[in-house]
Amino acid sequence: MSVPRLLLFCFVALMSAHHLRAEPTPVAPDAGKNGRHAPEDPNVTFSSVHVAGPYIAVTFDDGPSDKLTPKLLDLLAAYHIKATFFVIGENVAEHPEIVERAAREGHEIGNHSWSHPSLTKISDDAVRRQLWRTDDAIRNATGARPTLLRPPYGSITARQKRWIHDEFGYQIILWDVDPYDWKRPGPSVVCNRILKETRPGSIVLSHDIHPGTIEAMPSTLDQLQAKGFKFVTVSELIRMAVPQPSQPSPGTRVSVPATISPSPSAIILLPASSTSH
């Protein structure tokens, strides 16, 4: 190859390499926005909490049950454990004495709507009525307003989170441990699922309206305590939050490829030289 042609080929290769380096990497739209742990509203919505010790919050939904919740309260008292109850307004109005007892014994009471609809399927005014009626029922039973909301089915939009937090002052509580006890798989399955999934800072979901859940609790609490876990209410867990260690951004690493191939569109076919080599 003659010297001019060799220089031209080197120039084309360098221009192609520059083109490859300068081309931006495409970013998928809405990346990372749909995950439960996406940090879109870290002071409003909690599925778990980053804490410095072995603290967890056990929560019970859909009560109070006139037959099962008192048994659970007896059990929690025997273990000296405080829990958080997300109650249905209709049930509170029917059994206010049970909610009053739970609050008097140091348990936290949260709003779980009046009749358990999916909040994403009803109007804003209907959501307000669901929450205010339950808020009033809890206040009448305990003397205090709730500060936590667990949306039925965990179903809530980002827009609803914002206006509910602004209007009611609620923090939105989800969970990271779900034994699916509402499917009534049996006490041993409920226990094993909770033990397998619970980590420091976990918010454990269960329901005090299913007999199997109440039956699962003695063994569950025994084994969680044996693992060293300590039980607090959800609000106490949130107040224990500590900053997570900062992670280096993946974008800060620069990798240099060993070789850079020119773009196919930039390759120029040169006529063969008449000079043999």
XYZ file of N, CA and C in Angstrom:
831
model
N 0.865 -1.189 0.000
C 0.000 0.000 0.000
C 0.899 1.235 0.000
N 0.545 2.218 -0.899
C 1.356 3.434 -0.980
C 1.170 4.262 0.274
N 2.127 5.164 0.520
C 2.089 6.007 1.723
C 0.859 6.895 1.756
N 0.467 7.576 0.660
C -0.751 8.425 0.729
C -1.990 7.633 1.099
N -2.126 6.427 0.483
C -3.307 5.619 0.796
C -3.268 5.151 2.243
N -2.106 4.811 2.761
C -1.984 4.377 4.151
C -2.385 5.511 5.088
N -1.945 6.750 4.791
C -2.314 7.894 5.620
C -3.812 8.141 5.571
N -4.421 8.002 4.378
C -5.866 8.202 4.255
C -6.628 7.179 5.074
N -6.190 5.925 5.032
C -6.859 4.874 5.791
C -6.773 5.147 7.298
N -5.612 5.599 7.769
C -5.452 5.914 9.197
C -6.365 7.067 9.599
N -6.509 8.071 8.714
C -7.381 9.211 9.022
C -8.824 8.756 9.150
N -9.266 7.881 8.243
C -10.652 7.377 8.295
C -10.890 6.595 9.569
N -9.932 5.762 9.989
C -10.075 4.964 11.205
C -10.191 5.845 12.436
N -9.360 6.928 12.483
C -9.405 7.841 13.624
C -10.735 8.562 13.694
N -11.264 9.006 12.550
C -12.555 9.694 12.537
C -13.671 8.758 12.973
N -13.610 7.486 12.600
C -14.637 6.513 13.002
C -14.601 6.275 14.495
N -13.382 6.175 15.064
C -13.251 5.963 16.508
C -13.827 7.137 17.276
N -13.568 8.379 16.779
C -14.120 9.564 17.431
C -15.648 9.547 17.390
N -16.199 9.122 16.263
C -17.651 9.040 16.123
C -18.243 8.070 17.134
N -17.605 6.950 17.336
C -18.108 5.951 18.285
C -18.055 6.468 19.703
N -16.979 7.199 20.056
C -16.867 7.707 21.416
C -17.890 8.811 21.679
N -18.201 9.614 20.674
C -19.047 10.783 20.878
C -20.521 10.449 20.869
N -20.918 9.305 20.297
C -22.337 8.971 20.186
C -22.922 8.686 21.560
N -23.997 9.367 21.996
C -24.554 9.145 23.325
C -25.204 7.781 23.453
N -25.178 7.256 24.676
C -25.834 5.981 24.949
C -27.321 6.214 25.168
N -28.222 5.515 24.451
C -29.656 5.733 24.639
C -30.096 5.291 26.025
N -31.057 6.030 26.632
C -31.593 5.712 27.951
C -33.051 5.326 27.809
N -33.438 4.208 28.389
C -34.828 3.773 28.309
C -35.727 4.767 29.026
N -36.873 5.137 28.440
C -37.768 6.084 29.103
C -38.336 5.493 30.374
N -38.515 6.360 31.426
C -39.128 5.961 32.703
C -38.352 4.873 33.421
N -37.073 4.748 33.159
C -36.302 3.692 33.815
C -36.302 3.907 35.306
N -36.595 2.839 36.056
C -36.514 2.865 37.505
C -37.672 3.543 38.199
N -38.718 3.946 37.480
C -39.809 4.671 38.126
C -40.876 3.751 38.690
N -40.913 2.510 38.264
C -42.026 1.648 38.642
C -41.708 0.688 39.769
N -40.468 0.654 40.265
C -40.129 -0.263 41.334
C -40.707 0.192 42.661
N -41.067 -0.773 43.511
C -41.640 -0.423 44.802
C -40.680 0.412 45.620
N -39.370 0.178 45.459
C -38.389 0.883 46.276
C -37.803 2.099 45.556
N -38.407 2.511 44.428
C -37.896 3.689 43.730
C -37.995 4.903 44.645
N -36.897 5.688 44.750
C -36.865 6.777 45.730
C -37.583 8.028 45.243
N -38.877 7.886 44.814
C -39.602 9.042 44.330
C -40.141 9.889 45.463
N -40.439 9.281 46.623
C -41.000 10.021 47.746
C -40.517 9.378 49.043
N -39.218 9.445 49.323
C -38.652 8.682 50.437
C -39.185 9.080 51.802
N -39.780 10.269 51.940
C -40.305 10.679 53.237
C -41.796 10.449 53.368
N -42.415 9.873 52.332
C -43.863 9.665 52.339
C -44.217 8.183 52.317
N -43.578 7.409 51.477
C -43.935 6.004 51.280
C -42.828 5.098 51.784
N -43.231 4.053 52.521
C -42.261 3.127 53.096
C -42.719 1.680 52.872
N -41.822 0.877 52.286
C -42.005 -0.570 52.230
C -41.118 -1.263 53.257
N -40.020 -0.628 53.600
C -39.096 -1.068 54.632
C -38.300 0.166 55.034
N -37.470 0.029 56.054
C -36.705 1.166 56.551
C -35.268 0.723 56.776
N -34.311 1.550 56.367
C -32.903 1.238 56.612
C -32.567 1.652 58.042
N -32.293 0.668 58.891
C -32.030 0.930 60.307
C -30.671 0.371 60.701
N -30.188 0.819 61.859
C -28.854 0.413 62.313
C -28.888 -0.805 63.217
N -30.065 -1.301 63.550
C -30.172 -2.454 64.438
C -31.186 -3.457 63.927
N -31.427 -4.534 64.685
C -32.300 -5.624 64.229
C -33.781 -5.344 64.494
N -34.249 -4.168 64.083
C -35.616 -3.762 64.405
C -36.553 -4.052 63.229
N -37.751 -4.508 63.551
C -38.763 -4.788 62.542
C -40.118 -4.321 63.061
N -41.062 -4.154 62.130
C -42.437 -3.799 62.498
C -43.375 -4.867 61.952
N -44.167 -5.478 62.835
C -45.192 -6.421 62.394
C -46.511 -5.664 62.326
N -47.251 -5.900 61.249
C -48.488 -5.168 61.021
C -49.621 -6.146 60.729
N -50.830 -5.744 61.107
C -52.016 -6.585 60.923
C -53.111 -5.752 60.279
N -53.654 -6.263 59.177
C -54.659 -5.535 58.389
C -56.064 -6.108 58.566
N -57.033 -5.252 58.232
C -58.439 -5.617 57.982
C -59.293 -5.813 59.224
N -58.723 -5.709 60.417
C -59.525 -5.845 61.624
C -60.211 -4.539 61.982
N -60.694 -4.465 63.232
C -60.578 -5.542 64.220
C -61.623 -6.639 64.023
N -61.222 -7.852 64.376
C -62.135 -8.993 64.424
C -62.543 -9.195 65.874
N -63.846 -9.325 66.109
C -64.309 -9.442 67.497
C -63.839 -10.721 68.162
N -63.524 -11.761 67.370
C -63.098 -13.042 67.944
C -61.584 -13.209 67.936
N -60.926 -12.740 66.872
C -59.504 -13.035 66.713
C -58.589 -11.937 67.241
N -58.957 -10.673 67.048
C -58.065 -9.593 67.481
C -57.810 -9.603 68.987
N -58.818 -9.841 69.849
C -58.508 -9.926 71.281
C -57.521 -11.043 71.609
N -57.607 -12.175 70.916
C -56.642 -13.261 71.149
C -55.236 -12.807 70.757
N -55.143 -12.090 69.645
C -53.841 -11.602 69.215
C -53.296 -10.583 70.211
N -54.148 -9.715 70.716
C -53.704 -8.731 71.709
C -53.205 -9.420 72.981
N -53.876 -10.482 73.389
C -53.405 -11.253 74.550
C -52.010 -11.811 74.293
N -51.823 -12.341 73.080
C -50.532 -12.937 72.721
C -49.433 -11.876 72.693
N -49.706 -10.749 72.062
C -48.708 -9.685 71.989
C -48.352 -9.159 73.376
N -49.337 -9.089 74.254
C -49.068 -8.647 75.627
C -48.154 -9.632 76.341
N -48.373 -10.929 76.105
C -47.544 -11.943 76.751
C -46.099 -11.870 76.276
N -45.897 -11.458 75.006
C -44.551 -11.344 74.443
C -43.957 -9.940 74.631
N -44.732 -9.033 75.164
C -44.291 -7.639 75.332
C -43.890 -7.030 73.984
N -44.736 -7.272 72.995
C -44.475 -6.806 71.637
C -45.519 -5.775 71.242
N -45.056 -4.692 70.617
C -45.954 -3.681 70.082
C -46.062 -3.862 68.567
N -47.287 -3.792 68.065
C -47.547 -3.983 66.641
C -48.292 -2.768 66.103
N -48.529 -2.781 64.793
C -49.306 -1.731 64.137
C -50.504 -2.382 63.463
N -51.701 -1.847 63.745
C -52.947 -2.368 63.185
C -53.504 -1.371 62.179
N -53.663 -1.820 60.927
C -54.314 -1.013 59.900
C -55.764 -1.480 59.808
N -56.658 -0.642 60.325
C -58.025 -1.080 60.583
C -58.994 -0.575 59.517
N -60.057 -1.345 59.322
C -61.157 -0.988 58.443
C -62.177 -0.177 59.239
N -62.579 0.970 58.689
C -63.469 1.857 59.424
C -64.774 1.207 59.846
N -65.365 0.418 58.970
C -66.613 -0.270 59.315
C -66.434 -1.154 60.545
N -65.296 -1.833 60.622
C -65.043 -2.715 61.763
C -64.756 -1.915 63.029
N -64.097 -0.770 62.873
C -63.843 0.087 64.034
C -65.167 0.577 64.627
N -66.082 1.003 63.749
C -67.380 1.482 64.223
C -68.165 0.378 64.923
N -67.955 -0.852 64.510
C -68.676 -1.980 65.107
C -68.042 -2.442 66.413
N -66.704 -2.335 66.506
C -65.997 -2.821 67.704
C -64.985 -1.784 68.185
N -65.435 -0.606 68.563
C -64.489 0.435 68.986
C -63.721 0.065 70.241
N -64.298 -0.777 71.091
C -63.625 -1.144 72.338
C -62.349 -1.933 72.076
N -62.311 -2.699 70.984
C -61.105 -3.471 70.667
C -59.991 -2.531 70.211
N -60.341 -1.556 69.388
C -59.356 -0.580 68.927
C -58.866 0.268 70.097
N -59.772 0.632 70.986
C -59.380 1.391 72.176
C -58.400 0.597 73.020
N -58.657 -0.692 73.172
C -57.738 -1.531 73.953
C -56.372 -1.600 73.283
N -56.352 -1.813 71.971
C -55.071 -1.920 71.259
C -54.249 -0.643 71.440
N -54.887 0.516 71.300
C -54.166 1.771 71.468
C -53.708 1.955 72.908
N -54.553 1.594 73.856
C -54.208 1.754 75.275
C -53.013 0.887 75.644
N -52.857 -0.261 74.987
C -51.750 -1.171 75.287
C -50.495 -0.845 74.491
N -50.491 0.269 73.781
C -49.271 0.734 73.129
C -49.119 0.374 71.671
N -50.140 -0.219 71.071
C -50.076 -0.545 69.653
C -50.464 0.674 68.822
N -49.965 0.711 67.608
C -50.262 1.827 66.718
C -51.458 1.485 65.845
N -52.323 2.482 65.599
C -53.523 2.285 64.787
C -53.397 3.117 63.525
N -53.519 2.464 62.370
C -53.431 3.151 61.091
C -54.713 3.000 60.291
N -54.891 3.880 59.325
C -56.080 3.919 58.473
C -55.925 2.923 57.320
N -56.959 2.105 57.127
C -56.950 1.133 56.022
C -58.220 1.267 55.182
N -58.827 2.462 55.222
C -60.043 2.813 54.486
C -61.285 2.345 55.249
N -62.427 2.803 54.788
C -63.696 2.482 55.448
C -64.219 1.099 55.064
N -64.147 0.769 53.757
C -64.736 -0.496 53.302
C -63.840 -1.293 52.361
N -62.551 -0.960 52.327
C -61.536 -1.723 51.587
C -61.710 -1.715 50.065
N -61.990 -0.558 49.448
C -61.968 -0.521 47.979
C -60.552 -0.301 47.481
N -60.336 -0.544 46.213
C -59.073 -0.144 45.590
C -59.139 1.354 45.336
N -58.260 2.103 45.960
C -58.314 3.556 45.859
C -58.070 4.049 44.441
N -57.369 3.255 43.638
C -57.078 3.681 42.271
C -58.294 3.570 41.364
N -59.363 2.960 41.845
C -60.551 2.742 41.000
C -61.731 3.609 41.407
N -61.525 4.539 42.339
C -62.604 5.424 42.758
C -62.140 6.874 42.660
N -63.081 7.805 42.706
C -62.766 9.221 42.535
C -62.048 9.771 43.762
N -61.454 10.953 43.590
C -60.783 11.604 44.720
C -61.766 11.876 45.858
N -62.970 12.307 45.523
C -63.953 12.577 46.572
C -64.329 11.296 47.312
N -64.438 10.192 46.585
C -64.746 8.917 47.229
C -63.599 8.473 48.129
N -62.355 8.710 47.687
C -61.199 8.401 48.530
C -61.255 9.223 49.815
N -61.553 10.512 49.671
C -61.659 11.368 50.859
C -62.688 10.825 51.851
N -63.848 10.444 51.338
C -64.884 9.927 52.237
C -64.422 8.655 52.934
N -63.734 7.764 52.205
C -63.214 6.531 52.789
C -62.240 6.826 53.935
N -61.360 7.791 53.695
C -60.317 8.061 54.684
C -60.841 8.886 55.854
N -61.679 9.907 55.572
C -62.164 10.746 56.666
C -63.085 9.969 57.606
N -63.945 9.110 57.072
C -64.842 8.330 57.939
C -64.043 7.413 58.851
N -62.999 6.801 58.312
C -62.152 5.925 59.126
C -61.338 6.736 60.119
N -60.831 7.857 59.674
C -60.086 8.762 60.561
C -60.957 9.146 61.760
N -62.209 9.523 61.495
C -63.129 9.899 62.577
C -63.406 8.728 63.513
N -63.602 7.531 62.944
C -63.896 6.360 63.771
C -62.722 6.018 64.690
N -61.510 6.126 64.166
C -60.321 5.849 64.982
C -60.187 6.897 66.081
N -60.395 8.158 65.731
C -60.291 9.224 66.730
C -61.349 9.062 67.829
N -62.569 8.686 67.437
C -63.624 8.481 68.436
C -63.300 7.312 69.371
N -62.629 6.280 68.835
C -62.313 5.100 69.648
C -61.094 5.306 70.522
N -60.105 6.051 70.031
C -58.818 6.132 70.731
C -58.497 7.509 71.275
N -59.174 8.535 70.766
C -58.858 9.898 71.178
C -57.744 10.535 70.380
N -57.225 9.848 69.380
C -56.114 10.386 68.581
C -56.328 10.059 67.113
N -55.877 10.962 66.261
C -55.947 10.722 64.821
C -54.825 9.793 64.390
N -55.068 8.961 63.384
C -53.973 8.161 62.822
C -53.047 9.027 61.990
N -51.818 8.578 61.845
C -50.840 9.286 61.015
C -50.344 8.427 59.857
N -50.837 7.192 59.767
C -50.389 6.253 58.745
C -51.577 5.770 57.918
N -51.340 5.540 56.651
C -52.322 4.935 55.759
C -51.699 3.733 55.067
N -52.409 2.631 55.094
C -52.052 1.517 54.200
C -53.192 1.374 53.198
N -52.939 1.672 51.933
C -54.006 1.560 50.933
C -54.404 0.104 50.738
N -55.699 -0.180 50.631
C -56.121 -1.561 50.367
C -55.415 -2.132 49.145
N -54.978 -3.364 49.283
C -54.251 -4.079 48.228
C -52.893 -3.446 47.928
N -52.493 -2.428 48.691
C -51.260 -1.708 48.378
C -51.365 -0.897 47.107
N -52.602 -0.637 46.660
C -52.834 -0.006 45.370
C -53.056 1.492 45.551
N -52.152 2.302 45.003
C -52.241 3.752 45.116
C -51.345 4.369 44.052
N -51.773 5.474 43.485
C -50.971 6.140 42.450
C -50.040 7.166 43.087
N -49.037 7.572 42.327
C -48.117 8.595 42.822
C -48.855 9.899 43.083
N -49.811 10.248 42.234
C -50.584 11.477 42.446
C -51.408 11.383 43.728
N -52.018 10.227 43.981
C -52.794 10.051 45.214
C -51.911 10.151 46.450
N -50.726 9.586 46.365
C -49.806 9.688 47.503
C -49.555 11.147 47.863
N -49.337 11.974 46.838
C -48.998 13.377 47.095
C -50.156 14.124 47.740
N -51.355 14.017 47.151
C -52.435 14.842 47.694
C -52.959 14.287 49.023
N -52.907 12.961 49.208
C -53.325 12.400 50.495
C -52.347 12.827 51.589
N -51.054 12.804 51.278
C -50.072 13.251 52.254
C -50.263 14.733 52.575
N -50.512 15.533 51.554
C -50.697 16.968 51.771
C -51.971 17.257 52.558
N -53.033 16.530 52.263
C -54.333 16.830 52.863
C -54.523 16.188 54.232
N -54.045 14.954 54.406
C -54.262 14.225 55.653
C -53.015 14.166 56.533
N -51.845 14.400 55.940
C -50.609 14.267 56.697
C -50.160 12.834 56.863
N -50.785 11.912 56.148
C -50.445 10.496 56.303
C -49.118 10.150 55.628
N -48.379 9.231 56.231
C -47.324 8.511 55.536
C -47.935 7.229 54.994
N -47.525 6.855 53.790
C -48.106 5.703 53.103
C -47.237 4.482 53.392
N -47.841 3.449 53.979
C -47.085 2.291 54.439
C -47.428 1.060 53.594
N -46.432 0.511 52.954
C -46.579 -0.745 52.212
C -45.883 -1.845 53.017
N -45.123 -2.724 52.406
C -44.490 -3.822 53.129
C -43.424 -4.461 52.253
N -42.522 -5.207 52.871
C -41.552 -5.996 52.110
C -41.598 -7.476 52.476
N -42.467 -7.858 53.413
C -42.640 -9.271 53.790
C -44.129 -9.589 53.707
N -44.485 -10.520 52.846
C -45.891 -10.883 52.638
C -46.025 -12.402 52.656
N -46.615 -12.976 53.715
C -46.772 -14.428 53.774
C -47.998 -14.938 53.030
N -48.744 -14.038 52.394
C -49.982 -14.413 51.694
C -50.912 -15.206 52.613
N -51.028 -14.732 53.847
C -51.865 -15.455 54.813
C -53.338 -15.377 54.464
N -53.718 -14.371 53.641
C -55.120 -14.266 53.245
C -55.555 -15.433 52.363
N -54.588 -16.145 51.789
C -54.906 -17.351 51.024
C -55.079 -18.571 51.925
N -54.843 -18.371 53.220
C -55.000 -19.420 54.243
C -54.192 -20.679 53.896
N -52.866 -20.537 53.741
C -52.033 -21.687 53.393
C -51.733 -22.607 54.578
N -52.086 -22.189 55.788
C -51.786 -22.965 56.998
C -50.773 -22.251 57.862
N -50.861 -22.425 59.182
C -49.975 -21.689 60.103
C -48.492 -21.907 59.848
N -48.087 -23.139 59.543
C -46.652 -23.399 59.361
C -46.111 -22.694 58.130
N -46.909 -22.606 57.077
C -46.472 -21.916 55.862
C -46.352 -20.420 56.128
N -47.331 -19.865 56.823
C -47.277 -18.441 57.170
C -46.015 -18.157 57.976
N -45.756 -18.975 58.969
C -44.578 -18.801 59.816
C -43.289 -18.873 58.992
N -43.170 -19.904 58.173
C -41.932 -20.099 57.408
C -41.682 -18.972 56.423
N -42.738 -18.465 55.810
C -42.570 -17.370 54.852
C -42.087 -16.106 55.552
N -42.654 -15.817 56.705
C -42.220 -14.622 57.437
C -40.770 -14.768 57.875
N -40.408 -15.920 58.388
C -39.033 -16.130 58.845
C -38.040 -16.023 57.688
N -38.407 -16.514 56.536
C -37.501 -16.523 55.388
C -37.254 -15.123 54.853
N -38.281 -14.260 54.871
C -38.185 -12.974 54.193
C -37.790 -11.810 55.099
N -37.936 -11.950 56.398
C -37.743 -10.809 57.288
C -36.271 -10.450 57.434
N -35.980 -9.173 57.316
C -34.642 -8.617 57.480
C -34.735 -7.423 58.427
N -33.612 -6.945 58.967
C -33.672 -5.700 59.754
C -34.318 -4.583 58.949
N -35.262 -3.890 59.570
C -35.980 -2.815 58.896
C -37.205 -3.255 58.137
N -37.539 -4.555 58.188
C -38.699 -5.061 57.448
C -40.008 -4.557 58.042
N -40.982 -4.396 57.169
C -42.374 -4.177 57.553
C -43.135 -5.428 57.122
N -43.616 -6.189 58.111
C -44.217 -7.505 57.870
C -45.734 -7.355 57.767
N -46.289 -7.822 56.675
C -47.731 -7.783 56.451
C -48.382 -9.077 56.923
N -49.506 -8.966 57.613
C -50.356 -10.115 57.926
C -51.745 -9.585 58.254
N -52.684 -10.478 58.593
C -54.079 -10.092 58.792
C -54.620 -10.754 60.055
N -55.257 -9.933 60.901
C -55.796 -10.481 62.151
C -57.252 -10.901 62.015
N -57.660 -11.264 60.795
C -59.019 -11.755 60.577
C -59.025 -13.213 60.123
N -57.840 -13.836 60.075
C -57.744 -15.235 59.642
C -57.244 -16.105 60.798
N -57.953 -17.160 61.145
C -57.531 -18.004 62.273
C -56.117 -18.549 62.122
N -55.732 -18.930 60.883
C -54.400 -19.493 60.676
C -53.289 -18.515 60.988
N -53.539 -17.234 60.768
C -52.530 -16.227 61.094
C -52.313 -16.150 62.594
N -53.395 -16.143 63.349
C -53.282 -16.082 64.811
C -52.584 -17.337 65.332
N -52.894 -18.484 64.744
C -52.242 -19.737 65.160
C -50.761 -19.721 64.830
N -50.389 -19.031 63.760
C -48.979 -18.997 63.338
C -48.134 -18.091 64.212
N -48.748 -17.148 64.902
C -47.986 -16.104 65.581
C -47.079 -16.597 66.724
N -47.512 -17.516 67.613
C -46.592 -17.918 68.695
C -45.257 -18.447 68.183
N -45.303 -19.362 67.224
C -44.059 -19.911 66.678
C -43.290 -18.842 65.909
N -44.005 -18.004 65.171
C -43.357 -16.943 64.405
C -42.623 -15.980 65.320
N -43.290 -15.524 66.363
C -42.675 -14.556 67.279
C -41.511 -15.190 68.037
N -41.683 -16.446 68.453
C -40.594 -17.148 69.141
C -39.335 -17.177 68.277
N -39.507 -17.568 67.016
C -38.341 -17.745 66.154
C -37.749 -16.406 65.705
N -38.597 -15.400 65.522
C -38.049 -14.079 65.208
C -37.229 -13.541 66.377
N -37.727 -13.738 67.594
C -36.964 -13.309 68.767
C -35.669 -14.102 68.889
N -35.716 -15.400 68.569
C -34.501 -16.219 68.630
C -33.455 -15.742 67.637
N -33.900 -15.144 66.538
C -32.969 -14.588 65.550
C -32.416 -13.230 65.981
N -32.939 -12.705 67.074
C -32.445 -11.435 67.586
C -33.248 -10.220 67.185
N -34.375 -10.409 66.482
C -35.176 -9.273 66.056
C -35.881 -8.629 67.244
N -36.021 -7.294 67.147
C -36.737 -6.528 68.157
C -37.914 -5.832 67.473
N -39.037 -5.781 68.180
C -40.286 -5.355 67.568
C -40.631 -3.925 67.969
N -40.995 -3.114 66.969
C -41.408 -1.735 67.199
C -42.612 -1.450 66.306
N -43.286 -0.331 66.568
C -44.357 0.082 65.679
C -43.760 0.669 64.401
N -44.613 0.853 63.399
C -44.127 1.397 62.131
C -43.559 2.800 62.315
N -44.256 3.647 63.064
C -43.747 5.016 63.264
C -42.413 5.009 64.006
N -42.259 4.117 64.972
C -40.976 4.006 65.662
C -39.882 3.558 64.703
N -40.209 2.617 63.827
C -39.230 2.131 62.851
C -38.788 3.266 61.929
N -39.735 4.076 61.476
C -39.401 5.193 60.593
C -38.487 6.187 61.301
N -38.756 6.430 62.575
C -37.907 7.374 63.321
C -36.495 6.828 63.533
N -36.312 5.511 63.397
C -34.984 4.905 63.542
C -34.171 4.938 62.254
N -34.748 5.446 61.182
C -34.086 5.388 59.880
C -32.731 6.084 59.919
N -31.752 5.467 59.280
C -30.423 6.052 59.133
C -30.098 6.089 57.648
N -29.254 7.047 57.209
C -28.921 7.131 55.782
C -28.228 5.864 55.311
N -28.545 5.462 54.100
C -27.867 4.317 53.511
C -26.504 4.753 53.001
N -25.500 3.866 53.068
C -24.168 4.217 52.543
C -24.260 4.594 51.072
N -23.562 5.655 50.705
C -23.602 6.101 49.316
C -22.873 5.094 48.438
N -23.480 4.800 47.304
C -22.893 3.868 46.349
C -22.297 4.658 45.192
N -21.109 4.295 44.733
C -20.549 4.992 43.569
C -21.424 4.787 42.350
N -21.623 5.843 41.600
C -22.458 5.757 40.412
C -21.763 4.916 39.346
N -22.514 4.002 38.696
C -21.877 3.205 37.630
C -21.298 4.084 36.531
N -21.850 5.278 36.360
C -21.365 6.143 35.290
C -19.994 6.729 35.546
N -19.505 6.567 36.798
C -18.199 7.148 37.094
C -17.055 6.257 36.621
N -17.349 5.025 36.303
C -16.297 4.128 35.809
C -16.117 4.337 34.314
N -14.867 4.464 33.897
C -14.568 4.649 32.481
C -13.789 3.429 32.015
N -14.352 2.720 31.070
C -13.653 1.546 30.529
C -13.195 1.858 29.114
N -11.968 1.531 28.839
C -11.399 1.794 27.521
C -11.261 0.477 26.787
N -11.950 0.314 25.659
C -11.852 -0.955 24.931
C -10.452 -1.174 24.392
N -10.100 -2.430 24.272
C -8.765 -2.762 23.777
C -8.596 -2.342 22.326
N -9.643 -2.525 21.549
C -9.580 -2.134 20.140
C -10.872 -1.442 19.780
N -10.827 -0.566 18.826
C -12.009 0.119 18.335
C -12.094 -0.143 16.845
N -13.216 -0.713 16.443
C -13.400 -1.002 15.026
C -14.117 0.167 14.382
N -13.739 0.530 13.202
C -14.411 1.628 12.525
C -15.844 1.267 12.188
N -16.704 2.287 12.154
C -18.083 2.068 11.769
C -18.148 1.568 10.345
N -19.018 0.571 10.037
C -19.081 0.049 8.666
C -19.370 1.141 7.655
N -20.206 2.147 8.090
C -20.535 3.202 7.124
C -19.350 4.092 6.800
N -18.302 4.023 7.621
C -17.155 4.897 7.399
C -16.031 4.223 6.654
N -16.174 2.945 6.335
C -15.110 2.229 5.623
C -15.126 2.622 4.160
N -13.987 2.983 3.647
C -13.845 3.336 2.225
C -13.006 2.289 1.554
N -13.586 1.731 0.495
C -12.859 0.725 -0.267
C -11.942 1.429 -1.250
N -10.655 1.191 -1.129
C -9.679 1.797 -2.022
C -9.310 0.810 -3.108
N -9.002 1.354 -4.274
C -8.593 0.430 -5.355
C -7.267 -0.216 -4.991
N -7.105 -1.453 -5.469
C -5.894 -2.192 -5.145
C -4.703 -1.533 -5.800
N -3.597 -1.533 -5.072
C -2.380 -0.950 -5.621
C -1.778 -1.853 -6.678
N -1.198 -1.217 -7.682
C -0.550 -2.008 -8.752
C 0.791 -2.548 -8.297
N 1.233 -2.007 -7.166
C 2.531 -2.455 -6.670
C 2.328 -3.707 -5.848
N 3.080 -4.770 -6.176
C 2.999 -6.024 -5.420
C 3.845 -5.908 -4.180
N 3.406 -6.683 -3.146
C 4.183 -6.701 -1.904
C 4.641 -8.105 -1.625
